[in-house]
Amino acid sequence: MKLTTELTLQIYIEGSPEQTLEITQDQFILGRLPECDVYLPYSEVSRRHCQFRRLDQGKWRVEDLGSTNGTFLNQSRLQEAAVINDGDYIELGNVTIKVQLAASQSAQSLVNQDAANGHTEVQTILRNAEELSQLWMEGNQGKDPLSTEHIAHSRLQYIVEIAKGLNSAESIEAIFSQVENVIFQELHNIERLALLIDVEGSGKLELYKAAARSMHRAKQGSYSRQELSELYKGDWISRSICERVFQEKVAIKTKNAQADQRFSEQKSILMKGICGALAVPLWNEKKVVGVLYADARMGFDRLEPNQDQDLSFFSTIANLVASSVQRWLLTRRLQEQERIRQRLERYHSPAVVQQLITFGAMEDALLTPIEADVSVLFADIVGFTALSEKLQPEEVAELLNRFFEEMLKPLFALGGTLDKFIGDCIMAFFGAPEPQSDHADRAVKVAKAMLERLEQLNRDQILSHPLELRIAINSGKAVVGDVGSSQRVDYTVLGGTVNLASRLEAVCRPGECVISEETYKRLQHKKSFCPIGKSNFKGIDRAITVYRAQW
């Protein structure tokens, strides 16, 4: 049967629309020079890159013309002229060309007759991921049992070696590097590979790592910024395929995604000329954590649903990757919790830190301001301004650091939250973020502990200079939460309750503690306080009854 010699070239360049050329000459040259028959103005294409020539019996051949980057036929670099067939792929640098040779009428009639007889080629395989887990390991069924056993043993050894490498990989980069090497070595049709992970467990897949065979082959993973940008745009990935794999825990291999109505609506598939795709879930212990996805511009050979080695091997690797990814996710969560804990422990008691972590406060997330019933404490050093004038700056810093270190011990021990240091003053509150029904009693106990501790420090001459404190406490409703800008936020308490607490210091004598009537009402043990009368404070439109501690 004689084929016609009509030649069509489908040209794909990353980031550009597909071009289709109908060839009429018997011989033509492709290159970067404008005078070439097919002009390809791209840096990776040589001036006169390769040549096509028509042969007898409806055949064509391609020959490299000494190009810098070489001419690749079906991923193999040409060493000499080679005959091309319908469906072959030719790579010239970053240019990919699909060859189409028109079939004669008699050949086309055979295709039509085959379809009429029900021999329609399978375009897509969908398999349950769990069913595939042992298929590749079992070898080729139906052959000599000894041969099958030998294949299974060899493959088991191979998988063990891959598993060892993955188990030693601690970062997601190291995990993907292992996968990239194995996939590009074993599955020769694969052009690009991607690892998508449901990082937060919310059902939303994120593209975490990606690689291309051309870059892997040329640079062993050293990609340019532009190459990485194209890969991580992710528009070459069929989201509909990935979502189905992730939601239904099925493995998918499609020979021609454009011909399958389930995926043909994807613009990326049409624009990028993706013929074949592999996608399998990353699942372990019934939980799906992501998807391993690959595309193949050259497509795949005829699909055999029950004996597909590519799909079963890809799924086997994905099972190993799933364990490594889950381990990485767990490590990531633990490290994140430790970072959160270290950050929060500078401001909160250990119990409050644990409560925040339990409720999932993320490092960069805001703790939404809420209204809470709290007790606010101000502890101010008496006469510190005058003292600091007599000291060197480093002496002031050393004195304050030691003082704050000692005063925060009882504060955190009783579940208080440090709001901030205001010069030589400690501002703290109780009752948030963890509700505390006895927050007034806690605040009073901390005030007493601070005064007693400072007296002991002065007596033992632990501090470089003796200090005295005034402590004021007020209770009531206040707004508590993260407040600030996109660059900086503080977990703080705001409102009139805070303002009155700061004003109360004006009627407090050195070495004593005063509280408001609202705090006094909330105390379970009131015997230690006595009223000293009503006072008016700036910004407060009513007289406030003040109580002094009698310790």
Coordinates of C-alpha atoms in Angstrom, one line a residue:
M1 CA 0.0 0.0 0.0
K2 CA 1.5 3.3 -1.0
L3 CA 1.3 6.4 1.2
T4 CA 1.1 9.9 0.0
T5 CA 4.1 12.1 0.7
E6 CA 2.2 15.1 2.0
L7 CA 3.9 16.4 5.1
T8 CA 2.5 18.6 7.9
L9 CA 4.6 20.0 10.7
Q10 CA 2.9 21.0 14.0
I11 CA 5.3 23.4 15.7
Y12 CA 5.2 24.0 19.5
I13 CA 7.1 26.7 21.3
E14 CA 6.7 27.1 25.1
G15 CA 4.5 30.1 25.7
S16 CA 3.4 30.6 22.0
P17 CA 0.4 29.3 20.1
E18 CA 0.8 26.2 18.0
Q19 CA 1.8 26.7 14.3
T20 CA 0.8 24.3 11.6
L21 CA 2.8 24.2 8.3
E22 CA 1.8 22.3 5.1
I23 CA 4.9 21.3 3.3
T24 CA 5.0 21.3 -0.5
Q25 CA 8.8 21.2 -1.2
D26 CA 10.8 18.0 -1.6
Q27 CA 13.6 19.4 0.5
F28 CA 13.6 22.3 3.0
I29 CA 15.8 23.6 5.8
L30 CA 14.8 24.8 9.3
G31 CA 16.9 27.4 11.1
R32 CA 17.4 30.8 12.7
L33 CA 18.4 32.6 9.4
P34 CA 15.6 34.4 7.6
E35 CA 16.5 32.8 4.3
C36 CA 15.8 29.3 5.7
D37 CA 12.7 27.6 4.3
V38 CA 11.2 27.3 7.8
Y39 CA 12.3 30.4 9.9
L40 CA 12.6 29.7 13.6
P41 CA 14.0 32.9 15.3
Y42 CA 14.9 31.4 18.7
S43 CA 18.3 31.5 20.5
E44 CA 18.5 27.7 21.0
V45 CA 18.0 27.0 17.2
S46 CA 21.1 27.2 15.0
R47 CA 21.3 29.3 11.9
R48 CA 20.9 26.3 9.7
H49 CA 19.7 23.7 12.1
C50 CA 18.4 20.6 10.2
Q51 CA 17.1 19.5 6.8
F52 CA 14.1 17.5 5.7
R53 CA 14.2 15.5 2.4
R54 CA 11.6 13.5 0.6
L55 CA 12.5 9.9 -0.3
D56 CA 10.9 7.3 -2.5
Q57 CA 7.9 5.2 -1.4
G58 CA 6.3 8.1 0.4
K59 CA 9.0 8.5 3.1
W60 CA 10.8 11.5 4.5
R61 CA 14.1 11.8 6.3
V62 CA 15.6 14.4 8.7
E63 CA 19.3 15.3 9.0
D64 CA 21.1 17.5 11.5
L65 CA 23.3 20.2 9.8
G66 CA 25.9 20.5 12.6
S67 CA 23.7 22.4 15.0
T68 CA 25.0 23.5 18.4
N69 CA 22.2 22.0 20.5
G70 CA 21.6 19.0 18.2
T71 CA 18.4 17.6 16.6
F72 CA 16.5 15.1 18.7
L73 CA 14.2 12.5 17.1
N74 CA 11.8 11.0 19.6
Q75 CA 14.2 12.2 22.4
S76 CA 17.3 10.6 20.8
R77 CA 20.0 12.9 19.4
L78 CA 20.6 12.3 15.7
Q79 CA 24.0 11.1 14.7
E80 CA 23.2 10.7 11.1
A81 CA 20.2 11.2 8.8
A82 CA 17.1 9.2 9.9
V83 CA 13.7 8.2 8.4
I84 CA 10.8 9.8 10.1
N85 CA 7.3 8.3 10.6
D86 CA 3.9 9.7 11.2
G87 CA 3.5 10.9 14.8
D88 CA 7.3 11.3 15.4
Y89 CA 8.5 14.2 17.5
I90 CA 11.6 16.3 16.6
E91 CA 13.2 18.8 19.1
L92 CA 15.3 21.7 18.1
G93 CA 16.3 23.4 21.3
N94 CA 13.1 24.8 22.8
V95 CA 11.1 24.1 19.6
T96 CA 9.1 20.8 19.4
I97 CA 7.8 19.6 16.0
K98 CA 5.2 16.9 15.5
V99 CA 5.4 15.1 12.2
Q100 CA 2.2 14.3 10.4
L101 CA 2.3 12.1 7.2
A102 CA -1.0 12.0 5.4
A103 CA -2.3 8.4 4.8
S104 CA -3.4 7.2 1.4
Q105 CA -7.1 6.5 0.8
S106 CA -6.7 2.8 1.0
A107 CA -4.9 3.1 4.4
Q108 CA -7.6 5.4 5.7
S109 CA -10.2 2.9 4.6
L110 CA -8.6 0.3 6.9
V111 CA -8.8 2.7 9.8
N112 CA -12.5 3.3 9.1
Q113 CA -13.1 -0.5 8.7
D114 CA -11.3 -1.2 12.0
A115 CA -13.5 1.3 13.8
A116 CA -16.6 -0.1 12.2
N117 CA -15.6 -3.6 13.5
G118 CA -15.5 -2.2 17.0
H119 CA -11.7 -2.1 17.3
T120 CA -11.7 1.4 18.7
E121 CA -8.4 2.3 20.4
V122 CA -8.5 3.0 24.1
Q123 CA -7.7 6.7 24.7
T124 CA -7.9 6.9 28.5
I125 CA -7.4 4.4 31.4
L126 CA -8.9 5.0 34.8
R127 CA -7.9 2.5 37.4
N128 CA -8.4 2.3 41.2
A129 CA -5.1 3.3 42.7
E130 CA -5.2 0.5 45.3
E131 CA -5.6 -2.1 42.6
L132 CA -2.5 -0.9 40.8
S133 CA -0.3 -1.0 44.0
Q134 CA 0.9 -4.6 43.3
L135 CA 0.5 -4.8 39.5
W136 CA 4.0 -3.6 38.5
M137 CA 5.6 -5.6 41.3
E138 CA 4.1 -8.9 40.1
G139 CA 5.8 -8.7 36.7
N140 CA 4.2 -9.8 33.4
Q141 CA 1.3 -12.2 34.1
G142 CA 0.6 -15.1 31.8
K143 CA 4.2 -15.9 31.0
D144 CA 6.6 -18.5 32.3
P145 CA 6.2 -18.6 36.1
L146 CA 9.9 -18.7 36.7
S147 CA 10.4 -15.7 34.5
T148 CA 7.5 -13.9 36.3
E149 CA 9.1 -14.7 39.6
H150 CA 12.5 -13.4 38.5
I151 CA 10.9 -10.1 37.2
A152 CA 9.0 -9.6 40.5
H153 CA 12.2 -10.2 42.5
S154 CA 14.2 -7.8 40.4
R155 CA 11.5 -5.1 40.7
L156 CA 11.2 -5.6 44.4
Q157 CA 14.9 -5.0 44.8
Y158 CA 14.7 -1.9 42.6
I159 CA 11.8 -0.5 44.7
V160 CA 13.7 -1.2 47.9
E161 CA 16.6 0.9 46.6
I162 CA 14.2 3.8 45.6
A163 CA 12.5 3.6 49.0
K164 CA 15.8 3.9 50.8
G165 CA 16.6 7.1 48.9
L166 CA 13.2 8.5 49.6
N167 CA 13.4 7.7 53.3
S168 CA 16.7 9.5 53.6
A169 CA 15.3 12.6 51.9
E170 CA 14.4 15.2 54.5
S171 CA 13.2 18.2 52.4
I172 CA 10.6 18.3 49.7
E173 CA 13.3 19.3 47.2
A174 CA 15.3 16.1 48.1
I175 CA 12.1 14.0 47.8
F176 CA 11.3 15.4 44.4
S177 CA 14.8 15.1 43.1
Q178 CA 14.7 11.3 43.8
V179 CA 11.4 11.0 42.0
E180 CA 12.5 13.1 39.0
N181 CA 15.6 11.0 38.4
V182 CA 13.6 7.7 38.6
I183 CA 10.7 8.8 36.4
F184 CA 12.9 10.4 33.6
Q185 CA 15.1 7.3 33.6
E186 CA 12.3 4.7 33.4
L187 CA 9.4 6.4 31.6
H188 CA 10.9 7.7 28.4
N189 CA 7.8 9.4 27.0
I190 CA 7.4 11.7 30.0
E191 CA 8.3 15.3 29.2
R192 CA 7.3 17.2 32.4
L193 CA 6.7 16.1 35.9
A194 CA 4.9 17.9 38.8
L195 CA 4.2 17.3 42.4
L196 CA 1.0 18.8 43.8
I197 CA 0.3 18.7 47.6
D198 CA -2.6 19.4 49.8
V199 CA -0.4 21.2 52.3
E200 CA -3.1 22.5 54.7
G201 CA -5.4 19.4 54.4
S202 CA -8.1 21.6 53.0
G203 CA -8.6 19.7 49.7
K204 CA -6.8 22.4 47.7
L205 CA -3.8 21.2 45.7
E206 CA -0.8 23.4 45.4
L207 CA 2.0 23.0 42.8
Y208 CA 5.1 22.4 44.9
K209 CA 7.8 21.1 42.6
A210 CA 8.1 20.6 38.8
A211 CA 10.7 19.5 36.3
A212 CA 11.1 19.2 32.6
R213 CA 13.1 16.4 30.8
S214 CA 14.9 18.8 28.5
M215 CA 16.2 20.9 31.4
H216 CA 17.0 17.8 33.4
R217 CA 18.9 16.2 30.5
A218 CA 20.9 19.4 29.7
K219 CA 21.6 20.8 33.1
Q220 CA 20.8 18.1 35.6
G221 CA 18.2 20.3 37.4
S222 CA 20.0 23.7 37.1
Y223 CA 17.1 25.7 35.6
S224 CA 17.1 29.3 34.6
R225 CA 14.7 31.8 36.2
Q226 CA 12.6 31.9 32.9
E227 CA 12.5 28.1 32.7
L228 CA 11.3 27.8 36.3
S229 CA 8.8 30.6 35.8
E230 CA 7.2 28.6 32.8
L231 CA 7.2 25.4 34.8
Y232 CA 5.7 26.9 38.0
K233 CA 2.9 28.8 36.1
G234 CA 1.4 25.3 36.0
D235 CA -0.8 26.1 32.9
W236 CA 0.5 22.9 31.4
I237 CA -1.1 20.8 34.1
S238 CA -4.7 19.6 33.6
R239 CA -6.5 20.6 36.7
S240 CA -9.6 18.6 35.8
I241 CA -7.4 15.4 35.7
C242 CA -5.7 16.2 39.0
E243 CA -8.9 17.0 40.8
R244 CA -10.5 13.7 39.6
V245 CA -7.4 11.8 40.7
F246 CA -7.4 13.5 44.1
Q247 CA -11.1 13.3 44.9
E248 CA -11.8 9.7 43.6
K249 CA -8.4 8.1 44.3
V250 CA -8.0 6.8 40.8
A251 CA -5.0 6.6 38.6
I252 CA -5.4 8.1 35.1
K253 CA -3.4 7.6 31.9
T254 CA -4.7 9.3 28.8
K255 CA -3.2 8.8 25.4
N256 CA -4.7 11.8 23.9
A257 CA -6.3 14.2 26.4
Q258 CA -7.6 16.4 23.5
A259 CA -9.6 13.5 22.2
D260 CA -11.2 12.7 25.5
Q261 CA -14.3 14.8 26.2
R262 CA -13.7 14.7 29.9
F263 CA -10.5 16.7 29.6
S264 CA -10.7 18.4 26.2
E265 CA -12.2 21.6 27.7
Q266 CA -8.8 22.4 29.3
K267 CA -7.2 25.3 27.3
S268 CA -3.7 24.3 28.5
I269 CA -4.0 20.9 26.9
L270 CA -4.9 22.4 23.6
M271 CA -2.5 25.3 23.7
K272 CA 0.5 23.3 24.9
G273 CA -0.2 20.3 22.5
I274 CA -0.3 17.8 25.3
C275 CA -1.1 14.4 23.9
G276 CA -0.7 12.1 26.9
A277 CA -0.8 12.5 30.6
L278 CA -0.3 10.4 33.7
A279 CA -1.7 11.3 37.1
V280 CA -1.8 9.2 40.3
P281 CA -2.8 10.0 43.8
L282 CA -0.3 10.2 46.7
W283 CA -2.2 8.1 49.2
N284 CA -1.2 6.3 52.4
E285 CA -3.4 4.8 55.0
K286 CA -6.6 5.8 53.2
K287 CA -5.5 9.5 53.1
V288 CA -4.7 11.3 49.9
V289 CA -2.1 14.1 50.4
G290 CA -1.5 15.1 46.8
V291 CA -1.0 14.1 43.1
L292 CA 2.0 13.1 41.0
Y293 CA 1.4 14.4 37.5
A294 CA 3.3 14.0 34.2
D295 CA 2.6 14.9 30.6
A296 CA 3.9 13.4 27.4
R297 CA 3.8 15.4 24.2
M298 CA 4.6 12.3 22.2
G299 CA 1.7 10.5 23.8
F300 CA 1.8 6.8 24.6
D301 CA 1.6 3.5 22.7
R302 CA -1.7 1.7 22.5
L303 CA -3.2 1.6 25.9
E304 CA -3.9 -1.8 27.6
P305 CA -6.2 -1.3 30.6
N306 CA -5.3 -4.5 32.3
Q307 CA -1.5 -4.7 31.5
D308 CA -0.2 -1.1 31.6
Q309 CA 3.3 -1.1 33.0
D310 CA 3.8 2.7 32.8
L311 CA 0.7 3.4 34.9
S312 CA 1.4 0.7 37.4
F313 CA 5.1 1.8 37.8
F314 CA 4.1 5.4 38.1
S315 CA 1.5 4.5 40.8
T316 CA 4.1 2.3 42.7
I317 CA 6.5 5.3 42.8
A318 CA 3.6 7.5 44.0
N319 CA 2.9 5.2 46.9
L320 CA 6.5 5.5 48.1
V321 CA 6.4 9.3 47.6
A322 CA 3.2 9.5 49.6
S323 CA 4.9 8.2 52.7
S324 CA 7.8 10.6 52.3
V325 CA 5.5 13.6 51.7
Q326 CA 3.4 12.7 54.8
R327 CA 6.6 12.5 56.8
W328 CA 7.6 15.9 55.4
L329 CA 4.2 17.4 56.2
L330 CA 4.4 16.1 59.7
T331 CA 7.9 17.5 60.2
R332 CA 6.7 20.8 58.7
R333 CA 3.8 21.1 61.1
L334 CA 6.0 20.3 64.1
Q335 CA 8.6 22.9 63.0
E336 CA 5.8 25.4 62.5
Q337 CA 4.4 24.7 65.9
E338 CA 7.8 25.1 67.5
R339 CA 8.3 28.5 65.7
I340 CA 4.9 29.6 66.9
R341 CA 5.7 28.4 70.4
Q342 CA 9.0 30.2 70.5
R343 CA 7.4 33.4 69.2
L344 CA 4.5 33.3 71.7
E345 CA 6.5 32.3 74.7
R346 CA 8.1 35.7 74.6
Y347 CA 4.7 37.2 75.4
H348 CA 2.4 34.6 76.9
S349 CA 2.4 32.0 79.7
P350 CA 3.1 28.3 78.6
A351 CA -0.6 27.5 79.1
V352 CA -1.7 30.3 76.8
V353 CA 0.8 29.3 74.2
Q354 CA -0.5 25.7 74.2
Q355 CA -4.0 27.0 73.9
L356 CA -3.1 29.1 70.9
I357 CA -1.3 26.2 69.2
T358 CA -4.2 23.9 69.9
F359 CA -6.6 26.2 68.2
G360 CA -4.3 26.4 65.2
A361 CA -3.0 29.9 65.3
M362 CA -0.7 30.1 62.3
E363 CA 2.6 32.1 62.3
D364 CA 1.5 34.7 59.9
A365 CA -2.2 34.7 60.7
L366 CA -4.0 37.3 62.7
L367 CA -5.8 36.5 66.0
T368 CA -9.0 38.4 65.3
P369 CA -9.8 41.0 67.9
I370 CA -12.7 40.1 70.2
E371 CA -14.4 41.6 73.3
A372 CA -13.4 39.9 76.5
D373 CA -13.7 40.5 80.3
V374 CA -10.2 41.1 81.5
S375 CA -8.1 42.6 84.3
V376 CA -5.3 44.9 83.2
L377 CA -2.2 45.4 85.3
F378 CA 0.4 48.3 85.1
A379 CA 3.6 47.9 87.1
D380 CA 5.7 51.0 87.0
I381 CA 9.2 51.6 88.5
V382 CA 9.2 54.6 90.8
G383 CA 11.6 57.4 89.9
F384 CA 13.3 55.5 87.1
T385 CA 13.7 58.6 84.9
A386 CA 15.8 60.3 87.5
L387 CA 17.8 57.1 88.1
S388 CA 18.5 56.5 84.4
E389 CA 20.0 60.0 84.1
K390 CA 22.7 58.9 86.5
L391 CA 23.5 55.6 84.7
Q392 CA 25.2 54.7 81.4
P393 CA 22.9 53.4 78.7
E394 CA 24.3 49.9 79.0
E395 CA 23.8 50.0 82.8
V396 CA 20.1 51.0 82.2
A397 CA 19.6 48.2 79.8
E398 CA 21.2 45.6 82.1
L399 CA 19.2 46.7 85.1
L400 CA 15.9 46.6 83.1
N401 CA 16.6 43.3 81.6
R402 CA 17.2 41.7 85.0
F403 CA 14.2 43.4 86.5
F404 CA 11.8 42.3 83.7
E405 CA 13.1 38.8 83.8
E406 CA 12.3 38.5 87.5
M407 CA 8.9 40.2 87.3
L408 CA 7.6 38.0 84.4
K409 CA 8.1 34.8 86.3
P410 CA 5.0 35.2 88.5
L411 CA 3.1 36.8 85.7
F412 CA 3.5 33.7 83.4
A413 CA 3.2 31.3 86.4
L414 CA -0.4 32.5 86.9
G415 CA -1.4 32.6 83.3
G416 CA -1.0 36.3 82.6
T417 CA -0.3 37.7 79.1
L418 CA 2.4 40.3 78.6
D419 CA 1.0 43.1 76.5
K420 CA 4.2 45.2 76.2
F421 CA 7.0 47.0 78.0
I422 CA 6.4 50.8 78.1
G423 CA 9.8 52.1 79.0
D424 CA 10.3 50.9 82.6
C425 CA 6.6 49.9 82.9
I426 CA 5.1 46.4 82.5
M427 CA 1.6 46.2 81.0
A428 CA -0.1 42.9 81.3
F429 CA -3.6 41.4 81.3
F430 CA -5.5 38.4 82.5
G431 CA -8.6 36.7 81.0
A432 CA -7.5 36.4 77.3
P433 CA -6.9 34.8 75.0
E434 CA -7.9 32.0 77.3
P435 CA -10.9 32.9 79.3
Q436 CA -10.2 33.0 83.1
S437 CA -13.2 33.4 85.4
D438 CA -10.8 34.4 88.2
H439 CA -8.7 36.8 86.2
A440 CA -9.1 39.6 88.9
D441 CA -7.7 37.3 91.6
R442 CA -4.9 36.2 89.3
A443 CA -3.9 39.8 88.7
V444 CA -3.9 40.6 92.4
K445 CA -1.8 37.6 93.2
V446 CA 0.7 38.5 90.6
A447 CA 0.9 42.1 92.0
K448 CA 1.6 40.8 95.4
A449 CA 4.2 38.3 94.1
M450 CA 6.0 41.1 92.2
L451 CA 6.2 43.4 95.2
E452 CA 7.5 40.6 97.4
R453 CA 10.0 39.4 94.8
L454 CA 11.3 43.0 94.3
E455 CA 11.7 43.4 98.1
Q456 CA 13.7 40.2 98.2
L457 CA 15.9 41.3 95.2
N458 CA 16.6 44.7 96.9
R459 CA 17.4 42.9 100.2
D460 CA 19.8 40.5 98.6
Q461 CA 21.3 43.3 96.4
I462 CA 20.6 41.2 93.3
L463 CA 19.9 44.4 91.2
S464 CA 22.6 47.0 90.6
H465 CA 20.3 49.6 92.2
P466 CA 17.3 49.2 94.6
L467 CA 13.9 49.7 92.9
E468 CA 10.3 50.4 94.0
L469 CA 7.1 49.6 92.1
R470 CA 3.6 51.1 91.8
I471 CA 1.0 48.6 90.6
A472 CA -2.5 49.5 89.4
I473 CA -5.2 47.0 88.3
N474 CA -8.6 47.6 86.6
S475 CA -11.1 45.1 85.3
G476 CA -13.9 45.3 82.7
K477 CA -14.7 44.8 79.0
A478 CA -11.9 45.4 76.5
V479 CA -11.0 44.5 72.9
V480 CA -8.2 41.8 72.7
G481 CA -6.5 40.6 69.6
D482 CA -3.8 41.3 67.0
V483 CA -3.7 45.0 66.0
G484 CA -1.2 46.6 63.6
S485 CA -0.2 46.7 59.9
S486 CA 0.8 44.2 57.3
Q487 CA 4.4 44.6 58.4
R488 CA 3.9 44.4 62.2
V489 CA 1.1 43.3 64.5
D490 CA 0.9 43.2 68.3
Y491 CA -1.4 41.0 70.4
T492 CA -2.8 43.8 72.7
V493 CA -5.7 44.9 74.8
L494 CA -7.6 48.2 74.0
G495 CA -10.4 50.3 75.4
G496 CA -11.5 52.3 78.4
T497 CA -10.6 49.6 80.9
V498 CA -7.0 50.0 79.8
N499 CA -7.1 53.7 80.1
L500 CA -8.4 53.7 83.7
A501 CA -5.8 51.1 84.7
S502 CA -3.0 53.4 83.6
R503 CA -4.6 56.4 85.3
L504 CA -4.9 54.6 88.7
E505 CA -1.1 54.7 89.1
A506 CA -1.4 58.4 89.9
V507 CA -3.0 57.6 93.3
C508 CA -0.8 54.7 94.1
R509 CA 2.1 55.2 96.7
P510 CA 5.5 53.6 96.1
G511 CA 5.7 49.9 97.0
E512 CA 1.9 49.5 97.0
C513 CA -1.0 48.2 94.8
V514 CA -4.3 49.8 94.1
I515 CA -7.3 48.4 92.3
S516 CA -10.6 49.8 90.9
E517 CA -14.1 49.1 92.2
E518 CA -14.7 46.8 89.1
T519 CA -11.7 44.7 90.1
Y520 CA -12.8 44.7 93.8
K521 CA -16.3 43.4 92.8
R522 CA -14.7 40.5 90.9
L523 CA -12.4 39.3 93.7
Q524 CA -13.3 36.1 95.5
H525 CA -11.1 37.2 98.5
K526 CA -11.7 40.9 99.3
K527 CA -10.3 41.1 102.8
S528 CA -6.9 42.3 101.8
F529 CA -8.3 45.5 100.3
C530 CA -9.8 48.6 101.8
P531 CA -11.3 51.7 100.1
I532 CA -9.4 54.9 100.1
G533 CA -12.1 57.1 98.6
K534 CA -13.3 58.3 95.3
S535 CA -11.0 59.9 92.7
N536 CA -11.5 61.7 89.4
F537 CA -9.2 60.8 86.5
K538 CA -8.6 62.5 83.2
G539 CA -10.8 61.2 80.4
I540 CA -13.2 59.4 82.9
D541 CA -16.5 61.1 83.3
R542 CA -17.3 59.7 86.8
A543 CA -15.6 59.4 90.1
I544 CA -14.0 56.0 90.7
T545 CA -13.8 54.3 94.1
V546 CA -10.2 53.1 94.6
Y547 CA -9.0 50.3 96.9
R548 CA -5.6 49.8 98.4
A549 CA -4.0 46.5 99.2
Q550 CA -3.1 45.8 102.9
W551 CA -0.4 43.3 102.7

